[in-house]
């Protein structure tokens, strides 16, 4: 992307303007990525802590509770016994569970590094509820912003599509850009090359058709990119608001289940009921 703008700047004698435009775009992309990363940092930290708390309870707290309750010499309530059975199973098969998780992660990494596997995983990610909408919005914004700036800078349509194909990280989206470039090479319009496919958001081919009809495709794509970037910010913020209480409830449910099972057992031992 930057190389394309530099080439245009050198040929047109406006290298300083092209470098300024490239720097502004890179800074904007960086800020958008940081915003998404910061919004998702809290949920990730909570998930890590939840896994840590659960592991500590299973491996340390629950075995001590089991030894304490076993001293009562009575059968335990079903809720407490279920908790103890689950804890014992996890401790007995912890190496196998860990090995299975590592095997799944290694298999996923190998599949991701294999080009056909990477294409399948990227295409599947676009169909995941909620996350797929975020990825499609981000991909549409990235494609529209890159194409808009390249076209307004004087880069040809075919060359801009070739560059945009490399700008989009998702391989399914990149393949769609390649198909659109081949369609334009055959004499079709860019809107026709993008229509009828669900990788990008449906507004993209419609606005591309408007831009091609009015002769202002670059400006139209930049406006479309600004709209979708705003949508992406709003989606991520809403997800942050929703995910936080869900994770708190999940962690509280894990801890609460252990405490309820423990106190039910204590009540059973104290009263002689089951």
Short mmCIF file of N, CA and C in Angstrom, two decimals, residues 72-247:
data_model
loop_
_atom_site.label_atom_id
_atom_site.label_comp_id
_atom_site.label_asym_id
_atom_site.label_seq_id
_atom_site.Cartn_x
_atom_site.Cartn_y
_atom_site.Cartn_z
N UNK A 72 -16.94 -37.21 58.20
CA UNK A 72 -18.26 -37.31 58.80
C UNK A 72 -18.83 -38.72 58.75
N UNK A 73 -18.34 -39.53 57.84
CA UNK A 73 -18.79 -40.92 57.75
C UNK A 73 -20.18 -41.09 57.21
N UNK A 74 -20.73 -40.11 56.53
CA UNK A 74 -22.07 -40.21 55.98
C UNK A 74 -22.01 -39.95 54.46
N UNK A 75 -23.07 -40.43 53.80
CA UNK A 75 -23.18 -40.18 52.36
C UNK A 75 -23.48 -38.69 52.14
N UNK A 76 -22.99 -38.19 51.05
CA UNK A 76 -23.10 -36.75 50.77
C UNK A 76 -24.28 -36.47 49.87
N UNK A 77 -24.80 -35.25 49.92
CA UNK A 77 -25.89 -34.87 48.99
C UNK A 77 -25.44 -35.00 47.54
N UNK A 78 -26.42 -35.16 46.64
CA UNK A 78 -26.12 -35.39 45.23
C UNK A 78 -25.32 -34.23 44.63
N UNK A 79 -25.66 -32.99 45.02
CA UNK A 79 -24.95 -31.83 44.48
C UNK A 79 -23.47 -31.86 44.86
N UNK A 80 -23.21 -32.16 46.14
CA UNK A 80 -21.82 -32.22 46.60
C UNK A 80 -21.08 -33.38 45.96
N UNK A 81 -21.73 -34.53 45.87
CA UNK A 81 -21.08 -35.70 45.27
C UNK A 81 -20.75 -35.45 43.79
N UNK A 82 -21.64 -34.74 43.11
CA UNK A 82 -21.38 -34.41 41.70
C UNK A 82 -20.14 -33.54 41.57
N UNK A 83 -20.01 -32.56 42.45
CA UNK A 83 -18.83 -31.69 42.44
C UNK A 83 -17.56 -32.49 42.71
N UNK A 84 -17.61 -33.38 43.70
CA UNK A 84 -16.43 -34.19 44.04
C UNK A 84 -16.07 -35.15 42.91
N UNK A 85 -17.09 -35.75 42.28
CA UNK A 85 -16.82 -36.66 41.17
C UNK A 85 -16.17 -35.92 40.00
N UNK A 86 -16.67 -34.72 39.72
CA UNK A 86 -16.10 -33.92 38.64
C UNK A 86 -14.66 -33.54 38.94
N UNK A 87 -14.41 -33.15 40.19
CA UNK A 87 -13.05 -32.78 40.58
C UNK A 87 -12.11 -33.98 40.49
N UNK A 88 -12.57 -35.14 40.96
CA UNK A 88 -11.73 -36.34 40.90
C UNK A 88 -11.44 -36.75 39.46
N UNK A 89 -12.45 -36.65 38.62
CA UNK A 89 -12.24 -37.01 37.21
C UNK A 89 -11.21 -36.09 36.55
N UNK A 90 -11.32 -34.78 36.82
CA UNK A 90 -10.37 -33.84 36.22
C UNK A 90 -8.96 -34.08 36.74
N UNK A 91 -8.83 -34.37 38.04
CA UNK A 91 -7.49 -34.62 38.58
C UNK A 91 -6.92 -35.94 38.07
N UNK A 92 -7.77 -36.94 37.88
CA UNK A 92 -7.29 -38.24 37.39
C UNK A 92 -6.86 -38.17 35.93
N UNK A 93 -7.58 -37.40 35.16
CA UNK A 93 -7.31 -37.35 33.72
C UNK A 93 -6.71 -36.00 33.28
N UNK A 94 -6.10 -35.30 34.24
CA UNK A 94 -5.52 -34.00 33.90
C UNK A 94 -4.45 -34.09 32.81
N UNK A 95 -3.52 -35.05 32.87
CA UNK A 95 -2.53 -35.14 31.78
C UNK A 95 -3.17 -35.39 30.41
N UNK A 96 -4.18 -36.26 30.38
CA UNK A 96 -4.84 -36.54 29.10
C UNK A 96 -5.59 -35.32 28.60
N UNK A 97 -6.26 -34.59 29.51
CA UNK A 97 -6.98 -33.39 29.10
C UNK A 97 -6.01 -32.34 28.57
N UNK A 98 -4.89 -32.15 29.28
CA UNK A 98 -3.90 -31.18 28.84
C UNK A 98 -3.31 -31.58 27.48
N UNK A 99 -3.02 -32.88 27.33
CA UNK A 99 -2.48 -33.35 26.05
C UNK A 99 -3.49 -33.16 24.92
N UNK A 100 -4.76 -33.41 25.22
CA UNK A 100 -5.79 -33.20 24.20
C UNK A 100 -5.90 -31.75 23.78
N UNK A 101 -5.87 -30.85 24.76
CA UNK A 101 -5.93 -29.43 24.43
C UNK A 101 -4.73 -29.00 23.61
N UNK A 102 -3.54 -29.48 23.98
CA UNK A 102 -2.34 -29.14 23.21
C UNK A 102 -2.42 -29.69 21.79
N UNK A 103 -2.97 -30.92 21.66
CA UNK A 103 -3.11 -31.51 20.33
C UNK A 103 -4.08 -30.70 19.47
N UNK A 104 -5.17 -30.25 20.08
CA UNK A 104 -6.14 -29.42 19.34
C UNK A 104 -5.51 -28.11 18.91
N UNK A 105 -4.76 -27.47 19.83
CA UNK A 105 -4.11 -26.21 19.49
C UNK A 105 -3.07 -26.40 18.39
N UNK A 106 -2.28 -27.47 18.51
CA UNK A 106 -1.26 -27.73 17.49
C UNK A 106 -1.91 -28.03 16.14
N UNK A 107 -2.99 -28.83 16.17
CA UNK A 107 -3.70 -29.12 14.92
C UNK A 107 -4.29 -27.87 14.29
N UNK A 108 -4.85 -27.00 15.13
CA UNK A 108 -5.39 -25.74 14.61
C UNK A 108 -4.31 -24.86 14.00
N UNK A 109 -3.14 -24.83 14.65
CA UNK A 109 -2.04 -24.02 14.13
C UNK A 109 -1.54 -24.57 12.80
N UNK A 110 -1.41 -25.90 12.71
CA UNK A 110 -0.97 -26.51 11.45
C UNK A 110 -1.99 -26.26 10.34
N UNK A 111 -3.27 -26.40 10.68
CA UNK A 111 -4.32 -26.15 9.70
C UNK A 111 -4.30 -24.70 9.24
N UNK A 112 -4.04 -23.79 10.17
CA UNK A 112 -4.01 -22.37 9.81
C UNK A 112 -2.82 -22.04 8.91
N UNK A 113 -1.70 -22.74 9.11
CA UNK A 113 -0.51 -22.49 8.29
C UNK A 113 -0.64 -23.11 6.90
N UNK A 114 -1.52 -24.09 6.74
CA UNK A 114 -1.74 -24.73 5.44
C UNK A 114 -2.70 -23.86 4.64
N UNK A 115 -2.33 -23.37 3.44
CA UNK A 115 -3.17 -22.41 2.70
C UNK A 115 -4.63 -22.81 2.54
N UNK A 116 -4.94 -24.05 2.09
CA UNK A 116 -6.36 -24.41 2.01
C UNK A 116 -7.04 -24.40 3.39
N UNK A 117 -6.32 -24.83 4.43
CA UNK A 117 -6.89 -24.80 5.77
C UNK A 117 -7.12 -23.38 6.24
N UNK A 118 -6.16 -22.50 5.96
CA UNK A 118 -6.32 -21.09 6.33
C UNK A 118 -7.54 -20.49 5.64
N UNK A 119 -7.73 -20.82 4.36
CA UNK A 119 -8.89 -20.31 3.63
C UNK A 119 -10.18 -20.82 4.25
N UNK A 120 -10.22 -22.11 4.61
CA UNK A 120 -11.43 -22.68 5.21
C UNK A 120 -11.71 -22.04 6.56
N UNK A 121 -10.68 -21.87 7.39
CA UNK A 121 -10.87 -21.28 8.71
C UNK A 121 -11.31 -19.82 8.61
N UNK A 122 -10.73 -19.07 7.69
CA UNK A 122 -11.12 -17.67 7.52
C UNK A 122 -12.55 -17.56 7.02
N UNK A 123 -12.93 -18.45 6.10
CA UNK A 123 -14.31 -18.42 5.61
C UNK A 123 -15.29 -18.81 6.71
N UNK A 124 -14.92 -19.81 7.51
CA UNK A 124 -15.79 -20.24 8.61
C UNK A 124 -15.92 -19.15 9.66
N UNK A 125 -14.85 -18.39 9.90
CA UNK A 125 -14.90 -17.34 10.92
C UNK A 125 -15.90 -16.25 10.57
N UNK A 126 -16.14 -16.05 9.27
CA UNK A 126 -17.10 -15.02 8.86
C UNK A 126 -18.54 -15.43 9.14
N UNK A 127 -18.77 -16.73 9.39
CA UNK A 127 -20.13 -17.22 9.65
C UNK A 127 -20.41 -17.43 11.14
N UNK A 128 -19.43 -17.12 11.99
CA UNK A 128 -19.64 -17.26 13.43
C UNK A 128 -20.57 -16.14 13.90
N UNK A 129 -21.61 -16.46 14.67
CA UNK A 129 -22.49 -15.40 15.18
C UNK A 129 -21.71 -14.36 15.96
N UNK A 130 -22.05 -13.12 15.79
CA UNK A 130 -21.47 -11.95 16.45
C UNK A 130 -20.04 -11.71 15.96
N UNK A 131 -19.13 -12.67 16.18
CA UNK A 131 -17.75 -12.47 15.75
C UNK A 131 -17.66 -12.32 14.24
N UNK A 132 -18.47 -13.08 13.50
CA UNK A 132 -18.47 -12.96 12.05
C UNK A 132 -18.88 -11.57 11.59
N UNK A 133 -19.85 -10.98 12.26
CA UNK A 133 -20.27 -9.63 11.91
C UNK A 133 -19.16 -8.62 12.14
N UNK A 134 -18.41 -8.80 13.24
CA UNK A 134 -17.28 -7.91 13.51
C UNK A 134 -16.22 -8.05 12.43
N UNK A 135 -15.90 -9.30 12.05
CA UNK A 135 -14.87 -9.53 11.05
C UNK A 135 -15.29 -9.00 9.68
N UNK A 136 -16.54 -9.19 9.32
CA UNK A 136 -17.02 -8.68 8.03
C UNK A 136 -17.02 -7.16 8.00
N UNK A 137 -17.41 -6.55 9.11
CA UNK A 137 -17.40 -5.08 9.18
C UNK A 137 -15.98 -4.55 9.07
N UNK A 138 -15.06 -5.17 9.82
CA UNK A 138 -13.67 -4.73 9.78
C UNK A 138 -13.07 -4.94 8.39
N UNK A 139 -13.36 -6.08 7.77
CA UNK A 139 -12.84 -6.34 6.43
C UNK A 139 -13.40 -5.40 5.39
N UNK A 140 -14.68 -5.10 5.49
CA UNK A 140 -15.30 -4.15 4.56
C UNK A 140 -14.69 -2.77 4.72
N UNK A 141 -14.49 -2.34 5.96
CA UNK A 141 -13.90 -1.03 6.21
C UNK A 141 -12.47 -0.97 5.68
N UNK A 142 -11.68 -2.03 5.92
CA UNK A 142 -10.29 -2.03 5.46
C UNK A 142 -10.21 -2.00 3.94
N UNK A 143 -11.05 -2.80 3.28
CA UNK A 143 -11.04 -2.81 1.81
C UNK A 143 -11.47 -1.46 1.25
N UNK A 144 -12.56 -0.92 1.78
CA UNK A 144 -13.06 0.35 1.27
C UNK A 144 -12.07 1.49 1.51
N UNK A 145 -11.44 1.53 2.67
CA UNK A 145 -10.48 2.59 2.98
C UNK A 145 -9.26 2.48 2.07
N UNK A 146 -8.71 1.28 1.94
CA UNK A 146 -7.54 1.11 1.08
C UNK A 146 -7.84 1.46 -0.37
N UNK A 147 -8.93 0.94 -0.89
CA UNK A 147 -9.30 1.23 -2.28
C UNK A 147 -9.59 2.71 -2.47
N UNK A 148 -10.29 3.32 -1.52
CA UNK A 148 -10.65 4.73 -1.66
C UNK A 148 -9.42 5.62 -1.75
N UNK A 149 -8.47 5.41 -0.87
CA UNK A 149 -7.27 6.25 -0.87
C UNK A 149 -6.43 6.00 -2.11
N UNK A 150 -6.30 4.74 -2.52
CA UNK A 150 -5.51 4.43 -3.71
C UNK A 150 -6.13 5.05 -4.96
N UNK A 151 -7.44 4.92 -5.10
CA UNK A 151 -8.10 5.48 -6.29
C UNK A 151 -8.02 7.00 -6.30
N UNK A 152 -8.24 7.64 -5.14
CA UNK A 152 -8.15 9.09 -5.09
C UNK A 152 -6.72 9.59 -5.29
N UNK A 153 -5.75 8.72 -5.06
CA UNK A 153 -4.35 9.10 -5.26
C UNK A 153 -3.90 8.92 -6.70
N UNK A 154 -4.77 8.36 -7.54
CA UNK A 154 -4.43 8.20 -8.95
C UNK A 154 -4.00 6.82 -9.36
N UNK A 155 -4.07 5.84 -8.45
CA UNK A 155 -3.73 4.46 -8.81
C UNK A 155 -4.89 3.86 -9.61
N UNK A 156 -4.56 3.10 -10.65
CA UNK A 156 -5.58 2.49 -11.49
C UNK A 156 -6.41 1.47 -10.73
N UNK A 157 -7.59 1.15 -11.28
CA UNK A 157 -8.52 0.26 -10.59
C UNK A 157 -7.93 -1.15 -10.44
N UNK A 158 -7.37 -1.70 -11.51
CA UNK A 158 -6.83 -3.06 -11.45
C UNK A 158 -5.67 -3.12 -10.45
N UNK A 159 -4.80 -2.13 -10.52
CA UNK A 159 -3.65 -2.12 -9.61
C UNK A 159 -4.10 -1.90 -8.17
N UNK A 160 -5.12 -1.07 -7.97
CA UNK A 160 -5.65 -0.85 -6.62
C UNK A 160 -6.25 -2.13 -6.06
N UNK A 161 -6.97 -2.88 -6.89
CA UNK A 161 -7.54 -4.15 -6.44
C UNK A 161 -6.45 -5.16 -6.09
N UNK A 162 -5.38 -5.16 -6.88
CA UNK A 162 -4.27 -6.06 -6.59
C UNK A 162 -3.64 -5.72 -5.24
N UNK A 163 -3.51 -4.43 -4.94
CA UNK A 163 -2.95 -4.01 -3.65
C UNK A 163 -3.93 -4.31 -2.52
N UNK A 164 -5.22 -4.02 -2.74
CA UNK A 164 -6.23 -4.26 -1.70
C UNK A 164 -6.35 -5.74 -1.38
N UNK A 165 -6.10 -6.58 -2.36
CA UNK A 165 -6.13 -8.02 -2.13
C UNK A 165 -5.12 -8.44 -1.07
N UNK A 166 -4.00 -7.73 -1.01
CA UNK A 166 -2.97 -8.04 -0.01
C UNK A 166 -3.21 -7.30 1.30
N UNK A 167 -4.02 -6.24 1.25
CA UNK A 167 -4.31 -5.47 2.47
C UNK A 167 -5.25 -6.24 3.39
N UNK A 168 -6.18 -7.00 2.80
CA UNK A 168 -7.19 -7.71 3.58
C UNK A 168 -6.56 -8.97 4.14
N UNK A 169 -6.58 -9.13 5.47
CA UNK A 169 -5.91 -10.26 6.12
C UNK A 169 -6.71 -11.55 5.98
N UNK A 170 -8.03 -11.47 6.00
CA UNK A 170 -8.86 -12.66 5.90
C UNK A 170 -8.76 -13.23 4.48
N UNK A 171 -8.39 -14.51 4.37
CA UNK A 171 -8.16 -15.10 3.06
C UNK A 171 -9.45 -15.23 2.25
N UNK A 172 -10.57 -15.43 2.90
CA UNK A 172 -11.84 -15.51 2.17
C UNK A 172 -12.17 -14.15 1.54
N UNK A 173 -11.94 -13.07 2.28
CA UNK A 173 -12.16 -11.73 1.73
C UNK A 173 -11.15 -11.44 0.62
N UNK A 174 -9.91 -11.86 0.85
CA UNK A 174 -8.88 -11.65 -0.17
C UNK A 174 -9.23 -12.39 -1.47
N UNK A 175 -9.75 -13.60 -1.34
CA UNK A 175 -10.16 -14.36 -2.53
C UNK A 175 -11.30 -13.66 -3.26
N UNK A 176 -12.20 -13.05 -2.50
CA UNK A 176 -13.30 -12.33 -3.15
C UNK A 176 -12.78 -11.10 -3.90
N UNK A 177 -11.79 -10.42 -3.35
CA UNK A 177 -11.20 -9.28 -4.05
C UNK A 177 -10.52 -9.75 -5.33
N UNK A 178 -9.83 -10.90 -5.26
CA UNK A 178 -9.21 -11.47 -6.45
C UNK A 178 -10.25 -11.77 -7.52
N UNK A 179 -11.37 -12.36 -7.12
CA UNK A 179 -12.43 -12.67 -8.08
C UNK A 179 -13.00 -11.39 -8.68
N UNK A 180 -13.14 -10.35 -7.87
CA UNK A 180 -13.64 -9.07 -8.39
C UNK A 180 -12.65 -8.46 -9.38
N UNK A 181 -11.35 -8.58 -9.08
CA UNK A 181 -10.33 -8.06 -10.01
C UNK A 181 -10.38 -8.82 -11.34
N UNK A 182 -10.55 -10.12 -11.27
CA UNK A 182 -10.65 -10.90 -12.51
C UNK A 182 -11.91 -10.53 -13.29
N UNK A 183 -13.00 -10.22 -12.56
CA UNK A 183 -14.23 -9.80 -13.23
C UNK A 183 -14.04 -8.46 -13.94
N UNK A 184 -13.36 -7.54 -13.29
CA UNK A 184 -13.08 -6.24 -13.92
C UNK A 184 -12.18 -6.42 -15.14
N UNK A 185 -11.22 -7.34 -15.05
CA UNK A 185 -10.34 -7.61 -16.18
C UNK A 185 -11.13 -8.15 -17.37
N UNK A 186 -12.20 -8.90 -17.10
CA UNK A 186 -13.04 -9.43 -18.18
C UNK A 186 -13.97 -8.39 -18.76
N UNK A 187 -14.00 -7.20 -18.17
CA UNK A 187 -14.85 -6.14 -18.70
C UNK A 187 -16.07 -5.84 -17.86
N UNK A 188 -16.26 -6.53 -16.75
CA UNK A 188 -17.39 -6.24 -15.87
C UNK A 188 -17.06 -5.06 -14.97
N UNK A 189 -18.08 -4.52 -14.33
CA UNK A 189 -17.86 -3.45 -13.36
C UNK A 189 -17.43 -4.06 -12.03
N UNK A 190 -16.83 -3.24 -11.18
CA UNK A 190 -16.43 -3.70 -9.86
C UNK A 190 -17.66 -4.09 -9.04
N UNK A 191 -18.74 -3.35 -9.18
CA UNK A 191 -19.96 -3.68 -8.45
C UNK A 191 -20.48 -5.06 -8.85
N UNK A 192 -20.41 -5.39 -10.14
CA UNK A 192 -20.86 -6.71 -10.59
C UNK A 192 -19.96 -7.81 -10.03
N UNK A 193 -18.67 -7.51 -9.91
CA UNK A 193 -17.75 -8.50 -9.36
C UNK A 193 -17.96 -8.76 -7.88
N UNK A 194 -18.54 -7.79 -7.16
CA UNK A 194 -18.77 -7.94 -5.73
C UNK A 194 -20.19 -8.37 -5.38
N UNK A 195 -21.11 -8.24 -6.32
CA UNK A 195 -22.52 -8.54 -6.07
C UNK A 195 -22.76 -10.04 -6.04
N UNK A 196 -23.66 -10.46 -5.16
CA UNK A 196 -24.05 -11.86 -5.11
C UNK A 196 -23.19 -12.71 -4.20
N UNK A 197 -22.33 -12.09 -3.43
CA UNK A 197 -21.46 -12.82 -2.51
C UNK A 197 -21.59 -12.21 -1.12
N UNK A 198 -21.36 -13.02 -0.09
CA UNK A 198 -21.66 -12.59 1.27
C UNK A 198 -20.41 -12.37 2.11
N UNK A 199 -19.22 -12.38 1.50
CA UNK A 199 -18.03 -12.16 2.30
C UNK A 199 -18.01 -10.74 2.87
N UNK A 200 -18.23 -9.75 2.01
CA UNK A 200 -18.31 -8.36 2.46
C UNK A 200 -19.76 -8.03 2.82
N UNK A 201 -19.93 -6.91 3.52
CA UNK A 201 -21.28 -6.47 3.87
C UNK A 201 -22.02 -6.02 2.61
N UNK A 202 -23.34 -6.21 2.57
CA UNK A 202 -24.10 -5.94 1.33
C UNK A 202 -24.08 -4.49 0.89
N UNK A 203 -23.76 -3.56 1.79
CA UNK A 203 -23.72 -2.17 1.39
C UNK A 203 -22.57 -1.87 0.43
N UNK A 204 -21.50 -2.67 0.48
CA UNK A 204 -20.32 -2.40 -0.34
C UNK A 204 -20.62 -2.41 -1.83
N UNK A 205 -21.18 -3.49 -2.41
CA UNK A 205 -21.43 -3.45 -3.86
C UNK A 205 -22.42 -2.38 -4.28
N UNK A 206 -23.38 -2.06 -3.40
CA UNK A 206 -24.34 -1.01 -3.74
C UNK A 206 -23.67 0.35 -3.83
N UNK A 207 -22.83 0.66 -2.86
CA UNK A 207 -22.14 1.94 -2.88
C UNK A 207 -21.09 1.99 -3.99
N UNK A 208 -20.47 0.86 -4.29
CA UNK A 208 -19.53 0.82 -5.41
C UNK A 208 -20.26 1.13 -6.71
N UNK A 209 -21.47 0.58 -6.88
CA UNK A 209 -22.26 0.87 -8.07
C UNK A 209 -22.58 2.36 -8.17
N UNK A 210 -22.91 2.97 -7.03
CA UNK A 210 -23.18 4.41 -7.02
C UNK A 210 -21.91 5.19 -7.39
N UNK A 211 -20.78 4.80 -6.81
CA UNK A 211 -19.54 5.49 -7.12
C UNK A 211 -19.13 5.36 -8.57
N UNK A 212 -19.32 4.16 -9.14
CA UNK A 212 -18.99 3.98 -10.55
C UNK A 212 -19.93 4.78 -11.45
N UNK A 213 -21.20 4.88 -11.06
CA UNK A 213 -22.16 5.62 -11.87
C UNK A 213 -21.90 7.12 -11.83
N UNK A 214 -21.42 7.62 -10.69
CA UNK A 214 -21.20 9.06 -10.55
C UNK A 214 -19.77 9.47 -10.89
N UNK A 215 -18.89 8.50 -11.09
CA UNK A 215 -17.50 8.83 -11.38
C UNK A 215 -16.71 9.26 -10.16
N UNK A 216 -17.22 8.97 -8.98
CA UNK A 216 -16.53 9.36 -7.74
C UNK A 216 -16.35 8.13 -6.87
N UNK A 217 -15.78 7.07 -7.44
CA UNK A 217 -15.67 5.81 -6.71
C UNK A 217 -14.75 5.94 -5.50
N UNK A 218 -13.64 6.66 -5.66
CA UNK A 218 -12.70 6.80 -4.55
C UNK A 218 -13.34 7.50 -3.36
N UNK A 219 -14.00 8.61 -3.61
CA UNK A 219 -14.62 9.36 -2.52
C UNK A 219 -15.75 8.56 -1.89
N UNK A 220 -16.53 7.85 -2.72
CA UNK A 220 -17.62 7.04 -2.20
C UNK A 220 -17.10 5.93 -1.29
N UNK A 221 -16.00 5.30 -1.69
CA UNK A 221 -15.42 4.24 -0.86
C UNK A 221 -14.87 4.80 0.44
N UNK A 222 -14.28 5.97 0.41
CA UNK A 222 -13.79 6.58 1.66
C UNK A 222 -14.95 6.90 2.60
N UNK A 223 -16.06 7.40 2.05
CA UNK A 223 -17.23 7.65 2.89
C UNK A 223 -17.78 6.34 3.47
N UNK A 224 -17.80 5.31 2.64
CA UNK A 224 -18.27 4.01 3.11
C UNK A 224 -17.35 3.46 4.20
N UNK A 225 -16.04 3.64 4.03
CA UNK A 225 -15.09 3.18 5.05
C UNK A 225 -15.31 3.91 6.36
N UNK A 226 -15.51 5.22 6.31
CA UNK A 226 -15.75 5.98 7.54
C UNK A 226 -17.00 5.49 8.25
N UNK A 227 -18.04 5.18 7.48
CA UNK A 227 -19.29 4.68 8.08
C UNK A 227 -19.05 3.35 8.78
N UNK A 228 -18.39 2.42 8.11
CA UNK A 228 -18.18 1.10 8.68
C UNK A 228 -17.17 1.13 9.84
N UNK A 229 -16.21 2.03 9.79
CA UNK A 229 -15.30 2.17 10.92
C UNK A 229 -16.05 2.65 12.15
N UNK A 230 -17.00 3.57 11.96
CA UNK A 230 -17.85 3.99 13.07
C UNK A 230 -18.71 2.86 13.58
N UNK A 231 -19.25 2.05 12.64
CA UNK A 231 -20.03 0.88 13.04
C UNK A 231 -19.20 -0.11 13.83
N UNK A 232 -17.95 -0.30 13.41
CA UNK A 232 -17.07 -1.24 14.10
C UNK A 232 -16.80 -0.79 15.53
N UNK A 233 -16.54 0.49 15.70
CA UNK A 233 -16.32 1.03 17.05
C UNK A 233 -17.54 0.80 17.93
N UNK A 234 -18.73 1.07 17.37
CA UNK A 234 -19.96 0.90 18.15
C UNK A 234 -20.19 -0.57 18.50
N UNK A 235 -19.92 -1.49 17.55
CA UNK A 235 -20.12 -2.92 17.80
C UNK A 235 -19.19 -3.39 18.91
N UNK A 236 -17.92 -3.00 18.83
CA UNK A 236 -16.95 -3.44 19.83
C UNK A 236 -17.32 -2.90 21.22
N UNK A 237 -17.75 -1.67 21.28
CA UNK A 237 -18.15 -1.10 22.58
C UNK A 237 -19.36 -1.82 23.14
N UNK A 238 -20.32 -2.14 22.29
CA UNK A 238 -21.50 -2.88 22.77
C UNK A 238 -21.12 -4.26 23.25
N UNK A 239 -20.22 -4.92 22.53
CA UNK A 239 -19.76 -6.24 22.95
C UNK A 239 -19.07 -6.17 24.30
N UNK A 240 -18.25 -5.13 24.50
CA UNK A 240 -17.58 -4.97 25.78
C UNK A 240 -18.57 -4.82 26.92
N UNK A 241 -19.66 -4.07 26.66
CA UNK A 241 -20.68 -3.87 27.69
C UNK A 241 -21.41 -5.17 28.00
N UNK A 242 -21.66 -5.99 26.97
CA UNK A 242 -22.41 -7.24 27.16
C UNK A 242 -21.52 -8.33 27.76
N UNK A 243 -20.28 -8.42 27.28
CA UNK A 243 -19.40 -9.51 27.71
C UNK A 243 -19.05 -9.40 29.19
N UNK A 244 -18.86 -8.17 29.68
CA UNK A 244 -18.43 -7.99 31.07
C UNK A 244 -19.37 -8.64 32.07
N UNK A 245 -20.69 -8.33 32.05
CA UNK A 245 -21.56 -9.00 33.04
C UNK A 245 -21.69 -10.50 32.81
N UNK A 246 -21.62 -10.95 31.55
CA UNK A 246 -21.71 -12.39 31.27
C UNK A 246 -20.53 -13.12 31.91
N UNK A 247 -19.34 -12.57 31.78
CA UNK A 247 -18.17 -13.21 32.36
C UNK A 247 -18.22 -13.18 33.89
#
